[in-house]
Coordinates of C-alpha atoms and ligand atoms in Angstrom, one line a residue:
M342 CA 21.2 -28.2 3.8
N343 CA 17.9 -30.1 4.5
Y344 CA 15.4 -27.6 3.3
W345 CA 13.9 -26.3 0.0
T346 CA 15.7 -23.6 -1.9
P347 CA 14.9 -22.2 -5.3
Q348 CA 16.5 -24.4 -8.1
N349 CA 18.2 -26.4 -5.0
K350 CA 20.8 -23.5 -4.9
P351 CA 22.7 -23.3 -1.7
L352 CA 22.2 -20.3 0.2
K353 CA 24.4 -18.7 3.1
L354 CA 21.3 -18.5 5.3
P355 CA 17.7 -19.8 4.8
M356 CA 16.4 -16.4 3.7
V357 CA 14.5 -14.8 1.0
C358 CA 14.7 -10.8 1.3
A359 CA 11.3 -9.5 0.6
P360 CA 10.4 -7.2 -2.1
L361 CA 9.8 -3.7 -0.7
F362 CA 8.0 -1.0 -2.6
I363 CA 10.0 2.3 -3.3
V364 CA 12.8 1.0 -1.2
S365 CA 14.2 -2.1 -3.1
G366 CA 16.1 -1.8 -6.6
P367 CA 19.0 -3.4 -8.4
D368 CA 21.7 -2.2 -6.1
L369 CA 19.6 -3.7 -3.1
V370 CA 19.0 -7.0 -5.1
I371 CA 22.7 -7.3 -6.1
A372 CA 24.0 -7.0 -2.7
Q373 CA 21.4 -9.4 -1.2
C374 CA 22.2 -12.1 -3.8
K375 CA 26.0 -11.5 -3.7
A376 CA 25.8 -11.9 0.4
G377 CA 24.4 -15.3 -0.6
V378 CA 20.4 -14.8 0.0
V379 CA 17.7 -14.6 -2.3
G380 CA 17.2 -10.8 -3.2
S381 CA 14.2 -9.4 -4.6
M382 CA 12.3 -6.2 -5.7
P383 CA 8.7 -5.5 -7.0
A384 CA 8.6 -4.9 -10.9
L385 CA 6.8 -1.8 -10.2
N386 CA 9.6 0.0 -8.7
A387 CA 11.1 0.5 -12.1
R388 CA 8.8 3.5 -13.8
T389 CA 8.6 1.6 -16.9
P390 CA 8.7 -1.8 -18.4
D391 CA 12.0 -0.6 -20.3
I392 CA 13.8 0.5 -17.1
F393 CA 12.8 -2.9 -15.8
D394 CA 14.5 -4.6 -18.5
E395 CA 17.8 -2.6 -17.8
W396 CA 18.0 -3.3 -14.2
L397 CA 17.2 -7.2 -14.8
T398 CA 19.9 -7.1 -17.5
R399 CA 22.3 -5.3 -14.9
I400 CA 21.4 -7.5 -12.1
E401 CA 22.2 -10.7 -14.3
R402 CA 25.6 -9.2 -15.7
E403 CA 26.9 -8.3 -12.0
L404 CA 25.8 -11.5 -10.3
S405 CA 27.5 -13.3 -13.3
E406 CA 30.7 -11.3 -12.9
H407 CA 30.6 -12.0 -9.0
D408 CA 30.0 -15.8 -9.8
A409 CA 33.3 -15.9 -12.3
E410 CA 35.3 -14.1 -9.4
H411 CA 34.1 -15.9 -6.6
P412 CA 33.2 -19.6 -7.7
D413 CA 33.6 -20.6 -3.9
H414 CA 30.6 -18.6 -2.9
P415 CA 28.3 -17.9 -5.8
S416 CA 25.5 -15.5 -5.7
A417 CA 21.8 -16.7 -4.6
P418 CA 19.2 -16.6 -7.1
Y419 CA 17.0 -13.1 -7.5
A420 CA 13.4 -12.8 -7.5
V421 CA 10.7 -10.4 -8.8
N422 CA 7.5 -9.6 -7.4
L423 CA 4.6 -9.1 -9.8
I424 CA 1.3 -7.4 -8.6
V425 CA -1.0 -9.8 -10.4
H426 CA -4.2 -8.0 -9.6
K427 CA -6.1 -6.4 -12.3
S428 CA -5.5 -2.8 -11.3
N429 CA -1.6 -3.7 -12.7
Q430 CA -2.2 -2.2 -16.1
I431 CA 1.5 -3.0 -17.2
L432 CA 1.5 -6.6 -15.8
E433 CA 1.5 -8.3 -19.4
A434 CA 4.5 -6.2 -20.3
Q435 CA 6.5 -6.9 -16.8
L436 CA 5.7 -10.6 -17.5
E437 CA 7.1 -10.5 -21.1
V438 CA 10.4 -9.0 -19.5
C439 CA 10.4 -11.9 -16.5
V440 CA 9.9 -14.4 -19.4
R441 CA 12.7 -13.0 -21.6
H442 CA 15.1 -13.0 -18.9
K443 CA 13.9 -16.1 -17.5
V444 CA 13.7 -14.7 -13.8
P445 CA 14.1 -17.6 -11.3
V446 CA 11.8 -16.8 -8.8
I447 CA 8.6 -14.7 -9.2
I448 CA 6.7 -13.6 -5.9
T449 CA 3.0 -13.1 -7.2
S450 CA 0.7 -11.0 -4.8
L451 CA -2.8 -9.8 -4.6
G452 CA -4.5 -12.6 -6.6
A453 CA -3.3 -15.8 -8.0
R454 CA -3.5 -16.1 -11.8
P455 CA -3.3 -19.7 -13.5
E456 CA -2.2 -17.9 -16.7
V457 CA 0.6 -15.9 -15.1
N458 CA 2.0 -19.0 -13.5
A459 CA 1.9 -21.3 -16.7
E460 CA 4.1 -18.3 -18.3
I461 CA 6.6 -18.6 -15.5
H462 CA 6.5 -22.3 -15.6
S463 CA 7.1 -22.5 -19.2
Y464 CA 11.0 -21.3 -18.8
G465 CA 11.3 -23.3 -15.5
G466 CA 10.7 -20.3 -13.3
V467 CA 9.3 -20.7 -9.6
V468 CA 6.3 -19.2 -8.7
L469 CA 5.8 -18.3 -4.6
H470 CA 2.6 -16.8 -3.8
D471 CA 2.1 -14.4 -0.5
V472 CA -1.0 -15.5 1.6
V473 CA -2.4 -14.2 4.7
N474 CA -4.8 -17.2 5.5
L475 CA -6.0 -20.6 4.6
I476 CA -8.5 -19.8 2.0
H477 CA -5.7 -17.9 -0.1
A478 CA -3.3 -20.6 0.6
R479 CA -5.5 -23.2 -0.9
K480 CA -6.6 -21.0 -3.8
A481 CA -3.0 -20.4 -4.8
V482 CA -2.0 -24.0 -4.8
E483 CA -5.3 -24.9 -6.7
R484 CA -4.0 -22.3 -9.3
G485 CA -0.5 -23.5 -9.8
A486 CA 1.6 -21.7 -7.2
D487 CA 5.1 -23.8 -6.5
G488 CA 5.1 -22.3 -2.9
L489 CA 3.4 -20.2 -0.4
I490 CA 4.9 -17.4 1.7
A491 CA 2.7 -17.2 4.8
V492 CA 2.6 -13.5 5.8
A493 CA 1.7 -13.3 9.4
A494 CA 0.7 -10.8 12.0
G495 CA 3.6 -8.2 12.7
A496 CA 4.8 -8.1 8.9
G497 CA 5.8 -4.9 7.3
G498 CA 3.3 -3.8 4.3
H499 CA 0.2 -5.5 3.9
A500 CA 0.6 -7.8 7.2
G501 CA -1.9 -10.6 8.1
A502 CA -3.4 -10.8 11.3
L503 CA -2.9 -14.4 12.2
S504 CA -0.3 -15.7 14.6
P505 CA 2.8 -17.4 12.6
F506 CA 2.5 -20.6 14.8
A507 CA -1.3 -20.9 13.8
L508 CA -0.8 -20.1 10.0
I509 CA 2.2 -22.2 9.7
Q510 CA 0.6 -25.2 11.5
E511 CA -2.6 -25.3 9.4
I512 CA -1.0 -24.9 6.1
R513 CA 1.6 -27.5 7.2
D514 CA -1.3 -29.7 7.7
W515 CA -2.1 -30.3 4.2
W516 CA 0.8 -28.7 2.2
D517 CA 4.5 -30.1 2.2
G518 CA 5.7 -28.2 -0.7
P519 CA 7.9 -24.9 -0.2
L520 CA 6.8 -22.9 2.6
L521 CA 8.4 -19.2 3.5
L522 CA 7.3 -17.4 6.7
S523 CA 7.3 -13.8 7.0
G524 CA 6.5 -11.2 10.0
A525 CA 8.9 -9.6 12.1
I526 CA 11.7 -11.8 11.3
S527 CA 14.8 -9.6 12.3
T528 CA 17.3 -11.8 13.8
G529 CA 19.0 -15.2 13.2
Q530 CA 17.2 -16.8 16.1
A531 CA 14.0 -15.9 14.3
V532 CA 15.0 -17.5 11.1
L533 CA 15.7 -20.9 12.5
S534 CA 12.4 -20.4 14.6
A535 CA 10.6 -20.1 11.5
Q536 CA 12.1 -23.4 10.0
L537 CA 11.6 -25.2 13.7
M538 CA 8.0 -24.2 13.0
G539 CA 7.8 -25.8 9.7
A540 CA 8.8 -23.3 7.3
D541 CA 11.5 -23.9 4.5
L542 CA 12.8 -20.3 4.7
A543 CA 12.6 -16.8 6.4
Y544 CA 11.1 -13.9 4.2
C545 CA 12.6 -10.6 5.7
G546 CA 11.9 -7.2 4.7
S547 CA 11.9 -4.5 7.4
C548 CA 15.3 -5.4 8.3
F549 CA 16.9 -4.3 5.0
I550 CA 15.2 -0.7 4.6
P551 CA 18.1 0.8 6.5
A552 CA 20.7 -0.9 4.4
E553 CA 23.2 1.3 2.7
E554 CA 22.0 -0.1 -0.5
A555 CA 18.3 0.4 0.0
S556 CA 16.6 3.6 -1.6
A557 CA 14.5 4.5 1.3
V558 CA 15.1 8.1 2.3
P559 CA 17.7 8.8 5.4
D560 CA 14.8 9.9 7.5
Y561 CA 12.9 6.7 7.0
K562 CA 16.2 4.8 7.8
Q563 CA 16.6 6.5 11.1
M564 CA 13.0 6.2 12.1
I565 CA 13.3 2.5 11.7
L566 CA 16.6 2.2 13.6
D567 CA 15.0 4.5 16.5
A568 CA 11.6 2.6 16.7
T569 CA 10.2 -0.3 18.7
S570 CA 6.9 -2.8 17.9
A571 CA 5.0 0.1 20.0
D572 CA 5.6 2.6 17.2
I573 CA 3.8 -0.1 14.7
I574 CA 0.2 1.0 13.8
Y575 CA -2.0 -1.6 11.9
T576 CA -4.7 0.2 10.0
D577 CA -6.5 -0.1 6.7
K578 CA -7.0 3.7 6.9
V579 CA -3.9 4.6 4.9
S580 CA -3.7 2.4 1.8
G581 CA -7.1 0.7 1.9
T582 CA -5.7 -2.6 3.1
P583 CA -4.4 -3.5 6.6
A584 CA -1.0 -2.7 6.8
N585 CA 1.7 -1.6 9.2
F586 CA 3.0 1.8 9.3
L587 CA 5.6 3.6 11.6
R588 CA 3.6 6.1 14.0
Q589 CA 6.2 8.8 13.8
S590 CA 5.9 9.0 9.9
L591 CA 2.2 9.5 10.3
Q592 CA 2.9 12.2 13.0
R593 CA 5.4 13.7 10.4
V594 CA 2.7 14.5 8.1
G595 CA 0.2 15.8 10.8
I596 CA -1.6 12.7 12.0
D597 CA -1.4 12.4 15.4
L598 CA -2.9 9.3 16.8
G599 CA -2.1 10.0 20.5
G600 CA -5.1 10.1 22.8
D601 CA -8.4 8.5 22.4
R602 CA -8.3 8.3 18.4
P603 CA -6.7 5.4 17.5
E604 CA -9.1 4.5 14.7
A605 CA -9.5 8.2 13.4
D606 CA -10.5 8.5 9.7
Y607 CA -7.0 9.2 8.4
G608 CA -8.7 9.5 5.0
D609 CA -9.6 13.2 6.0
L610 CA -6.4 13.9 7.5
L611 CA -3.9 12.3 4.7
G612 CA -4.3 15.3 2.5
S613 CA -1.5 15.0 -0.1
A614 CA 0.5 12.4 1.9
K615 CA 0.8 9.2 0.0
A616 CA 1.1 5.7 1.5
W617 CA 4.5 4.5 1.2
R618 CA 6.0 7.3 -0.1
D619 CA 5.2 9.8 2.9
I620 CA 3.6 7.5 5.4
W621 CA 6.5 4.7 6.0
S622 CA 5.9 0.9 6.6
A623 CA 7.5 -1.3 8.8
G624 CA 6.7 -4.6 10.8
H625 CA 6.9 -5.5 14.4
G626 CA 10.5 -6.6 14.0
V627 CA 12.0 -3.0 14.0
G628 CA 13.3 -3.2 17.7
A629 CA 15.9 -5.6 16.4
I630 CA 17.3 -3.4 13.8
R631 CA 19.8 -1.0 15.4
N632 CA 22.4 0.0 13.5
A633 CA 23.1 1.4 9.8
A634 CA 24.7 -1.2 7.9
T635 CA 25.7 -2.7 4.6
V636 CA 23.6 -5.9 3.2
A637 CA 26.5 -7.9 3.7
E638 CA 27.0 -6.7 7.5
I639 CA 23.3 -7.5 8.2
V640 CA 23.4 -11.2 6.7
D641 CA 26.6 -11.7 8.2
K642 CA 24.9 -10.5 11.4
F643 CA 21.7 -12.9 10.8
A644 CA 24.3 -15.8 10.1
S645 CA 26.1 -15.6 13.4
E646 CA 23.2 -15.6 15.3
Y647 CA 21.5 -18.3 13.2
R648 CA 24.9 -20.5 14.2
A649 CA 24.4 -19.4 17.9
A650 CA 20.6 -20.4 17.8
L651 CA 21.5 -24.0 16.1
S652 CA 24.0 -24.5 19.1
R653 CA 21.5 -23.4 21.6
A654 CA 19.1 -25.7 19.8
G655 CA 21.6 -28.6 20.2
R656 CA 22.0 -28.2 24.1
L657 CA 18.4 -28.2 24.6
A658 CA 18.1 -31.5 22.5
A659 CA 21.2 -32.9 24.4
Ligands
FMN1364 C1 8.2 -0.7 3.1 C2 7.7 -2.3 2.5 C3 7.4 -2.1 1.3 C4 6.5 -3.3 0.7 N1 6.2 -3.6 -0.6 C5 6.0 -4.7 -0.9 C6 5.4 -5.2 -2.3 O1 5.7 -3.8 -3.0 N2 5.3 -6.2 -2.8 C7 5.1 -7.1 -1.9 O2 5.0 -8.4 -2.2 N3 5.1 -6.9 -0.3 C8 5.8 -6.0 0.3 N4 6.0 -5.7 1.2 C9 5.8 -6.7 2.2 C10 7.1 -7.5 2.4 O3 7.4 -8.1 0.9 C11 6.9 -8.6 3.6 O4 6.0 -9.5 3.1 C12 7.3 -8.0 5.0 O5 8.1 -6.9 4.8 C13 7.8 -9.0 5.7 O6 7.8 -8.8 7.0 P1 8.9 -7.8 8.0 O7 8.9 -6.6 7.2 O8 8.2 -7.7 9.3 O9 10.1 -8.5 7.7 C14 6.5 -4.4 1.7 C15 6.8 -4.1 2.9 C16 7.5 -3.0 3.4 C17 7.9 -2.9 4.9

């Protein structure tokens, strides 16, 4: 293993499973970590800091039971996503829970806050900050992030607009610390490609939405299994920030993007439909997600594709 991992822990695959609003909870995180990849969830998915506290207690208990039973393939570290923007009014309470549990990896998004980073560093935690451009990347490092997550075009959720090739290269020009890449990474070949481009780890979200352990509703899971990249709409009209959504989920709430109205003012059309809950997000990588499966099966598939890609790289180099 010649790439950075949190706390130098070995991973089955160079992968961090991205936090998914509404979709990821303790079941998903536990399954991901047991499968040997870093599992994560947004703290906001727990309705209150007390529930968040209970979730972390359960995650730690089940992972340490797993480690005692399987010393030969221990679980990977887990991560929590904190929205550090001022609009998150329970950030302080969430942070207190994280510090008490010594959460190994914190993924910060929407702003970089030195005082938040300092609290996480106080117990030896690692902070990864997600960025969509160089300005945010430099600011995150100046403010004390330990690593960067480059969110490129085609990612699920609030995606960037830059090609992963450009984004990774321009960050690697000046940053040799931990670097993750996200955006449409739905195969083991893509994981290896991310590493060949200069990333340490791949950061994958959409491919876990249909997982058995994920909390997405069945219709959302099926929509992802049926979709291709042509079904992904990049727009700021749903949540106020540019993000990728499934066309069929917009149609489901009565918003038809057909014809000559690609930039319709959905605001008027949304009614009571809510982004994320009723209008579903996914990235360009949906075309490679075809079967309902458990997390362990998904990670196994990635791992065998990754091994095949490594041998192909070996043949190309020969
Ligand atoms: C349904 C959904 C919800 C998401 N929620 C969050 C979130 O709460 N916090 C966050 O930092 N990123 C969130 N993201 C972005 C992911 O963490 C990650 O950047 C993205 O899924 C990676 O791209 P991929 O889906 O193409 O693999 C979300 C993405 C999706 C698809």
